[in-house]
Amino acid sequence: MSLLSVSGLTTEFRTDAGWRAAVRDVDLEVGANETLAIVGESGSGKSVTALSILRLLPEAGARIAGGSCLFEGRDLAHLDETAMQAIRGARIGMVFQEPMTALNPTMTIGNQIGEVLVRHRGMPRAEARAETLRLLERVRLPSPARRIDDYPHQFSGGMRQRVVIAMAIACRPALLLADEPTTALDVTIQAQILRLLKELQRENGMGMIFITHNLGVVAQIADRVAVMYAGRIVESAPVDEIFARPLHPYTRGLLQAMPRHDRMQDLEPIPGAVPSIRETIVGCAFAPRCPLRIARCVEAPPLDAVGENHAVRCWVAAEKVPA
Amino acid sequence: MSDGLTVSGLSKTFVSGGGLLGGPEQRVRAVDDVSFAVEEQGSLGLVGESGCGKSTAARCVLRLIEPDAGAIHYADIDIAKAGRHELVRIRRRIQIVFQDPYSSLNPRRTIRQTLTEPLRVHGVCAGREADERAGQMLSEVGLSRDVLNRYPHEFSGGQRQRVGIARALMLEPSFVVADEPVSALDVSVQAQVLRLLADLRDRRRLGFLFISHDLGVIRHFCKQVAVMYLGRIVEQGPVEELFREPLHPYTRLLLDSSPVPDPAARRDLSEETGEVPSASNPPPGCAFHPRCPHAMPVCREIRPATTSPAPNRLVACHLYG
Amino acid sequence: MLRYVAKRLLFTLPILFVVATCVFQLARVVPGDPALVILGDQANAEALQALRQRMGLDRSLMAQYLSFLWDTVRGDLGLSLSSNRTVWSEISAVLPFTIELTIAATFVGVVLGVPVGVLAALRRNRVADYVTRLLSLAGLSFPAFVSGILLLLAFAVQLRWFPVVSRIVINDPLTRLHNLVLPSINLGLIMAAYVTRVTRSSMLGVLTEDYMRTARAKGLSRRRIVWSHGLRNALIPIVTVVGLYFGTMIGNSVLTEIVFNRPGVGKLILGALQSRDYTLLQGLMIVFAFFVVMVNLCTDLVYGLIDPRVKAR
Amino acid sequence: MSTRTANPMWSALASAFRTNKTSWVGFVMIVLIILAALLAPVLAPADPIEQDILRKLEPPSAESILGTDSFGRDILSRILYGARISLVVGLASILIASLIGGALGVIAGYVGGRVDRLIMGAMDVMLAFPTLLLGLMIVAMIGPSLQNLIIAIALTEIAPFARIARAPTLLLREREFIEAGRALGFSDLRLMFVHILPNIVSDLVVMGTLWMAQAIRTEASLSFIGLGVPPPTATWGSMVREGFEHILDAPWLAVLPSLAILLTVIALNMLGDGLRDAIDPKLRRE
């Protein structure tokens, strides 16, 4: 039984050329205690997917054009705003990419965390403060009692990210959306934050959607992986499987283009660039950059199951593998 | 004096605040007694986390930032002591490629203006000849000559980075300082630009000082590497050896923290390894000791000297003193 | 915080010093002999000489400058050339009326401008927003005397709700208030136009900030997000405009006082211009500059209260 | 075949015109006002200065469309000629102020340190004088004339331009293309005026439009106080002043030139405001 089940999610943005899809027909499943990593380059739609699930996209410029997000028996895509507010921060927490700008600069970190507890758990202020202290200790902010009344600018990036995490888990949500939570951090701090997220997940039995562009981080934290390209999922598989047996030419390309520090390998760049949201895509979006391109790629390939839990959206790759 | 770039005892302290209205004075030793050498046509990687002083050190080499102390020599030129006119001469020998492709090109100038301006300013050539050279350079970095009249906003990040590289090479330098040249790019484009830089290095016999926070990129591009922490170089040596067998505990931490795209290589960093201390108030002794699993009493008091425990290897750590 | 205040206070001293120097220099540019201006063409040489001596005009420029500075520091702005009273007593007699007017106008401007600006930002590109933008654009285009004349024509001449000429009776607070209404609305509406615009654009900027998204992700209600997380962060540019507007407002209050025939600094200036009373003008400039600098200081202090990052600087 | 693409600044301004109706309306209005001022000798039905005591204070009629003033002068003619003074003072003072202020701002922002503190300190002092009063003081000292008005108003607006030029210069100075220019051996002058200045020209143009509105208002206010171009020259502010004496018996005398001032200022504000929306990165970001 999965915790969140997204199907057919399509999100569109208003451009000067009309409404264009940034996320097309995305299906996702996340269970309790499970980490799904969504990996892709900029413009792949990975962040938009997360923001669509929580319905945090700007109302004027974006819309969910189709699909459903079933979570705890309700369809988030069609919930009214008030009901959605009761879910945000309470049942689903979110951690953002930029710890430097994600916190309100004019409010103490204690109040920013306490606010969630007052809002969702109805705590009186004093109780919320005590709980906030506990949370800050839990995310290993050094000397929390002394720093609870400090403002965000008095913290380093890593420490701010701990505050954001404390805020996201304050109500013990069932699902955590982490949108590139370590991209802005140095590697030594990144390792600490990844470890913290894992611990918290284990403690609370949370499901987690972890969005990143870094395949190394994916290998560290994910149970299952979905690779996105130009708004679509092009391949999904368990983590061991996808690194051992990548099928989609884009997944393979990414692995071959990433320089590794643990061994020397020849880099094989993917030629060309990611299509812009304004371009109209016919057929397979990756075809113009693809080494395996065949005539049939002018038709859009479906996401074909090619093994247990492994699916790939490619005419060539799906054919080669005995299903 | 050997060929190539030699830097010794380079130091730079930034002072902020102080004076009548500035509040408490803050002194940040961004670069502290840094020495390294890059052979002619060699490539040295300078690696470290944000705020370790690697970019400052690189800019000091070009005198984009005036160093407080230290000697910098390139071939027969004494860069640290160079006067105004000599500096102009240095500009033709050493160039720089920047990190952010969106900030490194003037949005109001066409690619033609951007590429031919250095030629005109240095009196190399102008007019048709300059255009011709700009066109050649564009094809060398993998762009079409047709883009000469375009403005930067019409290009993707990777293409802009190519223009930035072309601009750096217009004066035909023999040495390039590359400050995180691929950090702002997506993985697939990053590999394209890395390959381009490697091609240019081989074809034009360029020397490189390559700054990056990404160990994988450094390993891929450089022969030698120097690891910086809080303004000092803690370890240097050949890339392969150093990554295979790191000596300094910080290098080890850095390697262990950098994730590898292989689920089998998952590491559980059980220790809490702390944060980088403030550069305005660095710990006494060895700056790494508060985070170091091997810290000894001596580390708190005495700054370790640089020693050479193995051929070609240099490390500043009391474990090897 | 105390340190910050002290620091900012210290910073105003050189500005005030240079202001005083400029005013002194400016007053020396005046063609003609001030003593002659006061006593008129028929005055005899002895009387002129006596007056010059009394005013210190016979001393060297440096000596005059130094005693001018010393007098200014002590709050002594000299003698008015036209009335023979001290400049300070001339100014302080009418200053309360001008202060009363500017405070009332600021109240109108802020109370009207901020909420309207926030609402316009929230309804961006809808009808309410367009109407607000057009009205505020028109509002800040009014020279104060033009809007004053139109208000006067409509509410005093046509509707007769207010007197055409203010008659201020100090002891009758109700009449005084009644007389204040039209001038302060005139001044306040123009200010509200500025405040509305800056509130709108500042709020629009804040609405796209990451921390506003974080606040939404926490499940806070829309009202709390806008008024508690948003407005406080939008306040800095608003305070800046209110502070910067003060200089314009002094000019506008001068015009307003002239149009509504209210006692105040405006009419004092007119009088000083007509009688070529340069010491009075000089004193007025110093007093105004002092006020402007003090208002700037206050806005800086308010920054410190709104934004914790300012104090750290 | 190489393709030429539009300079991003001009295309931003052009698209502002296309998308922003306010700036269009303002633009058309200001063009009409400029035309009226230029063609005043042709359009004006009567001499703006010649008095005709027999026809004083006539209300609008077929003979003189907008009526006559207390000296029997034709109001329409005086308004048309008055436009010349307002526009000349506005334009000239803004040109002077933007050139001096813009250059000071770029230098302060680029050089930084002591130079910055010195320049901006001087600007702070200038800002400490209320705009209208500073103009008033200067004109009172050096005497009212067209030239002196322009100088006085220009002086009051140097400081705002310096601030407007300095802020983006501070940001641009940190951009890597400036550093690249230094690495390529470009001189500071070249970097300031070839590389930075074109990036802030659009800010200066927009602010120039808005401050020209302010300048016209200041000129009208000074005239209203009696410190404008001296009579008998027709200026809008002095017409309002003369008309204000007849506010009860001939209100149109004050109202008509008031409307002329208002329309001109509104037109400039609409134009500038629309342009600013187009170039403001904060609003463009979404």
mmCIF file of N, CA and C in Angstrom, chain B residues 88-165:
data_model
loop_
_atom_site.group_PDB
_atom_site.id
_atom_site.type_symbol
_atom_site.label_atom_id
_atom_site.label_comp_id
_atom_site.label_asym_id
_atom_site.label_seq_id
_atom_site.Cartn_x
_atom_site.Cartn_y
_atom_site.Cartn_z
ATOM 1 N N VAL B 88 49.985 44.794 -18.052
ATOM 2 C CA VAL B 88 49.321 44.678 -19.353
ATOM 3 C C VAL B 88 49.947 43.527 -20.142
ATOM 4 N N ARG B 89 51.269 43.389 -20.030
ATOM 5 C CA ARG B 89 51.958 42.310 -20.734
ATOM 6 C C ARG B 89 51.522 40.949 -20.171
ATOM 7 N N ILE B 90 51.360 40.932 -18.837
ATOM 8 C CA ILE B 90 50.945 39.680 -18.200
ATOM 9 C C ILE B 90 49.553 39.269 -18.666
ATOM 10 N N ARG B 91 48.688 40.275 -18.878
ATOM 11 C CA ARG B 91 47.318 39.983 -19.302
ATOM 12 C C ARG B 91 47.275 39.182 -20.596
ATOM 13 N N ARG B 92 48.315 39.348 -21.416
ATOM 14 C CA ARG B 92 48.325 38.606 -22.680
ATOM 15 C C ARG B 92 48.838 37.196 -22.497
ATOM 16 N N ARG B 93 49.472 36.948 -21.360
ATOM 17 C CA ARG B 93 50.030 35.611 -21.134
ATOM 18 C C ARG B 93 49.122 34.746 -20.265
ATOM 19 N N ILE B 94 48.446 35.371 -19.285
ATOM 20 C CA ILE B 94 47.604 34.620 -18.359
ATOM 21 C C ILE B 94 46.176 35.138 -18.444
ATOM 22 N N GLN B 95 45.228 34.252 -18.618
ATOM 23 C CA GLN B 95 43.833 34.662 -18.685
ATOM 24 C C GLN B 95 42.996 33.856 -17.710
ATOM 25 N N ILE B 96 41.745 34.252 -17.568
ATOM 26 C CA ILE B 96 40.887 33.608 -16.569
ATOM 27 C C ILE B 96 39.523 33.267 -17.165
ATOM 28 N N VAL B 97 38.996 32.115 -16.767
ATOM 29 C CA VAL B 97 37.643 31.689 -17.132
ATOM 30 C C VAL B 97 36.838 31.615 -15.847
ATOM 31 N N PHE B 98 35.606 32.160 -15.890
ATOM 32 C CA PHE B 98 34.830 32.291 -14.661
ATOM 33 C C PHE B 98 33.781 31.207 -14.500
ATOM 34 N N GLN B 99 33.190 31.221 -13.294
ATOM 35 C CA GLN B 99 32.218 30.188 -12.957
ATOM 36 C C GLN B 99 30.853 30.428 -13.595
ATOM 37 N N ASP B 100 30.335 31.654 -13.396
ATOM 38 C CA ASP B 100 28.928 31.869 -13.694
ATOM 39 C C ASP B 100 28.756 32.373 -15.119
ATOM 40 N N PRO B 101 28.240 31.551 -16.012
ATOM 41 C CA PRO B 101 28.137 31.981 -17.407
ATOM 42 C C PRO B 101 27.116 33.103 -17.583
ATOM 43 N N TYR B 102 26.270 33.345 -16.564
ATOM 44 C CA TYR B 102 25.281 34.407 -16.699
ATOM 45 C C TYR B 102 25.843 35.748 -16.267
ATOM 46 N N SER B 103 26.837 35.721 -15.436
ATOM 47 C CA SER B 103 27.392 36.972 -14.935
ATOM 48 C C SER B 103 28.688 37.330 -15.655
ATOM 49 N N SER B 104 29.258 36.373 -16.391
ATOM 50 C CA SER B 104 30.589 36.624 -16.923
ATOM 51 C C SER B 104 30.577 37.299 -18.296
ATOM 52 N N LEU B 105 29.388 37.451 -18.891
ATOM 53 C CA LEU B 105 29.318 38.164 -20.172
ATOM 54 C C LEU B 105 28.480 39.422 -20.001
ATOM 55 N N ASN B 106 28.946 40.515 -20.586
ATOM 56 C CA ASN B 106 28.210 41.770 -20.509
ATOM 57 C C ASN B 106 26.934 41.673 -21.352
ATOM 58 N N PRO B 107 25.757 41.756 -20.708
ATOM 59 C CA PRO B 107 24.508 41.541 -21.442
ATOM 60 C C PRO B 107 24.246 42.573 -22.534
ATOM 61 N N ARG B 108 24.925 43.708 -22.483
ATOM 62 C CA ARG B 108 24.673 44.765 -23.456
ATOM 63 C C ARG B 108 25.638 44.724 -24.637
ATOM 64 N N ARG B 109 26.515 43.741 -24.685
ATOM 65 C CA ARG B 109 27.493 43.721 -25.766
ATOM 66 C C ARG B 109 27.340 42.440 -26.593
ATOM 67 N N THR B 110 27.464 42.584 -27.891
ATOM 68 C CA THR B 110 27.344 41.414 -28.746
ATOM 69 C C THR B 110 28.567 40.522 -28.565
ATOM 70 N N ILE B 111 28.437 39.299 -29.051
ATOM 71 C CA ILE B 111 29.560 38.376 -28.978
ATOM 72 C C ILE B 111 30.754 38.962 -29.731
ATOM 73 N N ARG B 112 30.461 39.639 -30.858
ATOM 74 C CA ARG B 112 31.547 40.248 -31.627
ATOM 75 C C ARG B 112 32.286 41.273 -30.773
ATOM 76 N N GLN B 113 31.535 42.169 -30.135
ATOM 77 C CA GLN B 113 32.173 43.193 -29.292
ATOM 78 C C GLN B 113 32.964 42.545 -28.164
ATOM 79 N N THR B 114 32.361 41.526 -27.548
ATOM 80 C CA THR B 114 33.028 40.862 -26.431
ATOM 81 C C THR B 114 34.350 40.236 -26.858
ATOM 82 N N LEU B 115 34.361 39.629 -28.040
ATOM 83 C CA LEU B 115 35.562 38.900 -28.458
ATOM 84 C C LEU B 115 36.625 39.806 -29.088
ATOM 85 N N THR B 116 36.199 40.863 -29.781
ATOM 86 C CA THR B 116 37.214 41.673 -30.473
ATOM 87 C C THR B 116 37.771 42.789 -29.591
ATOM 88 N N GLU B 117 37.037 43.119 -28.516
ATOM 89 C CA GLU B 117 37.493 44.224 -27.671
ATOM 90 C C GLU B 117 38.917 44.020 -27.127
ATOM 91 N N PRO B 118 39.246 42.815 -26.619
ATOM 92 C CA PRO B 118 40.624 42.634 -26.137
ATOM 93 C C PRO B 118 41.656 42.889 -27.232
ATOM 94 N N LEU B 119 41.356 42.486 -28.459
ATOM 95 C CA LEU B 119 42.310 42.692 -29.556
ATOM 96 C C LEU B 119 42.520 44.178 -29.795
ATOM 97 N N ARG B 120 41.421 44.932 -29.789
ATOM 98 C CA ARG B 120 41.529 46.365 -30.043
ATOM 99 C C ARG B 120 42.266 47.059 -28.897
ATOM 100 N N VAL B 121 41.888 46.712 -27.671
ATOM 101 C CA VAL B 121 42.507 47.389 -26.525
ATOM 102 C C VAL B 121 44.012 47.143 -26.489
ATOM 103 N N HIS B 122 44.428 45.936 -26.839
ATOM 104 C CA HIS B 122 45.856 45.623 -26.815
ATOM 105 C C HIS B 122 46.539 45.961 -28.129
ATOM 106 N N GLY B 123 45.800 46.589 -29.032
ATOM 107 C CA GLY B 123 46.383 47.001 -30.296
ATOM 108 C C GLY B 123 46.863 45.834 -31.149
ATOM 109 N N VAL B 124 46.257 44.678 -31.012
ATOM 110 C CA VAL B 124 46.663 43.524 -31.819
ATOM 111 C C VAL B 124 46.164 43.713 -33.249
ATOM 112 N N CYS B 125 44.865 43.917 -33.349
ATOM 113 C CA CYS B 125 44.283 44.182 -34.652
ATOM 114 C C CYS B 125 42.864 44.679 -34.438
ATOM 115 N N ALA B 126 42.236 45.090 -35.509
ATOM 116 C CA ALA B 126 40.874 45.594 -35.382
ATOM 117 C C ALA B 126 40.150 45.327 -36.689
ATOM 118 N N GLY B 127 38.906 45.730 -36.735
ATOM 119 C CA GLY B 127 38.152 45.642 -37.979
ATOM 120 C C GLY B 127 37.995 44.213 -38.473
ATOM 121 N N ARG B 128 38.165 44.033 -39.791
ATOM 122 C CA ARG B 128 37.908 42.727 -40.413
ATOM 123 C C ARG B 128 38.785 41.638 -39.832
ATOM 124 N N GLU B 129 40.049 42.004 -39.600
ATOM 125 C CA GLU B 129 40.971 40.988 -39.111
ATOM 126 C C GLU B 129 40.527 40.485 -37.731
ATOM 127 N N ALA B 130 40.108 41.429 -36.873
ATOM 128 C CA ALA B 130 39.631 41.050 -35.541
ATOM 129 C C ALA B 130 38.393 40.167 -35.663
ATOM 130 N N ASP B 131 37.473 40.553 -36.569
ATOM 131 C CA ASP B 131 36.273 39.743 -36.776
ATOM 132 C C ASP B 131 36.648 38.334 -37.221
ATOM 133 N N GLU B 132 37.626 38.281 -38.124
ATOM 134 C CA GLU B 132 38.059 36.986 -38.640
ATOM 135 C C GLU B 132 38.574 36.101 -37.502
ATOM 136 N N ARG B 133 39.410 36.711 -36.636
ATOM 137 C CA ARG B 133 39.946 35.949 -35.508
ATOM 138 C C ARG B 133 38.841 35.512 -34.554
ATOM 139 N N ALA B 134 37.871 36.405 -34.319
ATOM 140 C CA ALA B 134 36.766 36.054 -33.429
ATOM 141 C C ALA B 134 35.988 34.877 -34.008
ATOM 142 N N GLY B 135 35.760 34.908 -35.325
ATOM 143 C CA GLY B 135 35.050 33.817 -35.966
ATOM 144 C C GLY B 135 35.798 32.503 -35.824
ATOM 145 N N GLN B 136 37.114 32.567 -36.055
ATOM 146 C CA GLN B 136 37.925 31.343 -35.915
ATOM 147 C C GLN B 136 37.838 30.792 -34.505
ATOM 148 N N MET B 137 37.935 31.722 -33.546
ATOM 149 C CA MET B 137 37.903 31.284 -32.149
ATOM 150 C C MET B 137 36.571 30.637 -31.815
ATOM 151 N N LEU B 138 35.483 31.220 -32.354
ATOM 152 C CA LEU B 138 34.169 30.641 -32.099
ATOM 153 C C LEU B 138 34.106 29.211 -32.600
ATOM 154 N N SER B 139 34.625 28.972 -33.797
ATOM 155 C CA SER B 139 34.535 27.589 -34.274
ATOM 156 C C SER B 139 35.454 26.676 -33.461
ATOM 157 N N GLU B 140 36.525 27.256 -32.956
ATOM 158 C CA GLU B 140 37.407 26.429 -32.131
ATOM 159 C C GLU B 140 36.728 25.988 -30.831
ATOM 160 N N VAL B 141 35.853 26.848 -30.273
ATOM 161 C CA VAL B 141 35.166 26.443 -29.042
ATOM 162 C C VAL B 141 33.826 25.774 -29.337
ATOM 163 N N GLY B 142 33.579 25.482 -30.601
ATOM 164 C CA GLY B 142 32.400 24.688 -30.923
ATOM 165 C C GLY B 142 31.136 25.495 -31.114
ATOM 166 N N LEU B 143 31.290 26.779 -31.474
ATOM 167 C CA LEU B 143 30.102 27.571 -31.784
ATOM 168 C C LEU B 143 30.175 27.986 -33.241
ATOM 169 N N SER B 144 29.015 28.322 -33.800
ATOM 170 C CA SER B 144 28.998 28.755 -35.187
ATOM 171 C C SER B 144 29.474 30.193 -35.295
ATOM 172 N N ARG B 145 30.120 30.539 -36.411
ATOM 173 C CA ARG B 145 30.547 31.921 -36.628
ATOM 174 C C ARG B 145 29.361 32.855 -36.760
ATOM 175 N N ASP B 146 28.198 32.288 -37.060
ATOM 176 C CA ASP B 146 27.024 33.129 -37.302
ATOM 177 C C ASP B 146 26.553 33.881 -36.069
ATOM 178 N N VAL B 147 27.065 33.481 -34.905
ATOM 179 C CA VAL B 147 26.501 34.069 -33.696
ATOM 180 C C VAL B 147 27.172 35.385 -33.321
ATOM 181 N N LEU B 148 28.095 35.860 -34.138
ATOM 182 C CA LEU B 148 28.869 37.053 -33.792
ATOM 183 C C LEU B 148 28.007 38.249 -33.405
ATOM 184 N N ASN B 149 26.868 38.397 -34.063
ATOM 185 C CA ASN B 149 26.055 39.585 -33.806
ATOM 186 C C ASN B 149 24.994 39.374 -32.746
ATOM 187 N N ARG B 150 25.071 38.245 -32.062
ATOM 188 C CA ARG B 150 24.038 37.997 -31.064
ATOM 189 C C ARG B 150 24.446 38.501 -29.688
ATOM 190 N N TYR B 151 23.435 38.591 -28.835
ATOM 191 C CA TYR B 151 23.669 38.999 -27.451
ATOM 192 C C TYR B 151 23.643 37.775 -26.541
ATOM 193 N N PRO B 152 24.333 37.854 -25.388
ATOM 194 C CA PRO B 152 24.458 36.682 -24.518
ATOM 195 C C PRO B 152 23.126 36.051 -24.122
ATOM 196 N N HIS B 153 22.068 36.869 -23.955
ATOM 197 C CA HIS B 153 20.831 36.283 -23.432
ATOM 198 C C HIS B 153 20.204 35.277 -24.378
ATOM 199 N N GLU B 154 20.714 35.213 -25.616
ATOM 200 C CA GLU B 154 20.145 34.245 -26.564
ATOM 201 C C GLU B 154 20.786 32.869 -26.445
ATOM 202 N N PHE B 155 21.748 32.723 -25.518
ATOM 203 C CA PHE B 155 22.482 31.462 -25.434
ATOM 204 C C PHE B 155 22.175 30.704 -24.151
ATOM 205 N N SER B 156 22.382 29.399 -24.203
ATOM 206 C CA SER B 156 22.244 28.592 -22.996
ATOM 207 C C SER B 156 23.510 28.735 -22.159
ATOM 208 N N GLY B 157 23.435 28.229 -20.929
ATOM 209 C CA GLY B 157 24.573 28.333 -20.027
ATOM 210 C C GLY B 157 25.848 27.740 -20.610
ATOM 211 N N GLY B 158 25.725 26.566 -21.220
ATOM 212 C CA GLY B 158 26.899 25.916 -21.779
ATOM 213 C C GLY B 158 27.500 26.716 -22.926
ATOM 214 N N GLN B 159 26.633 27.292 -23.763
ATOM 215 C CA GLN B 159 27.128 28.096 -24.881
ATOM 216 C C GLN B 159 27.803 29.365 -24.377
ATOM 217 N N ARG B 160 27.223 29.962 -23.354
ATOM 218 C CA ARG B 160 27.849 31.161 -22.792
ATOM 219 C C ARG B 160 29.219 30.829 -22.237
ATOM 220 N N GLN B 161 29.316 29.679 -21.598
ATOM 221 C CA GLN B 161 30.609 29.311 -21.046
ATOM 222 C C GLN B 161 31.625 29.161 -22.175
ATOM 223 N N ARG B 162 31.188 28.649 -23.321
ATOM 224 C CA ARG B 162 32.094 28.552 -24.471
ATOM 225 C C ARG B 162 32.534 29.938 -24.916
ATOM 226 N N VAL B 163 31.599 30.896 -24.924
ATOM 227 C CA VAL B 163 31.974 32.260 -25.301
ATOM 228 C C VAL B 163 32.998 32.812 -24.307
ATOM 229 N N GLY B 164 32.760 32.538 -23.007
ATOM 230 C CA GLY B 164 33.696 33.000 -21.981
ATOM 231 C C GLY B 164 35.085 32.425 -22.199
ATOM 232 N N ILE B 165 35.139 31.169 -22.605
ATOM 233 C CA ILE B 165 36.435 30.535 -22.887
ATOM 234 C C ILE B 165 37.076 31.187 -24.114
#
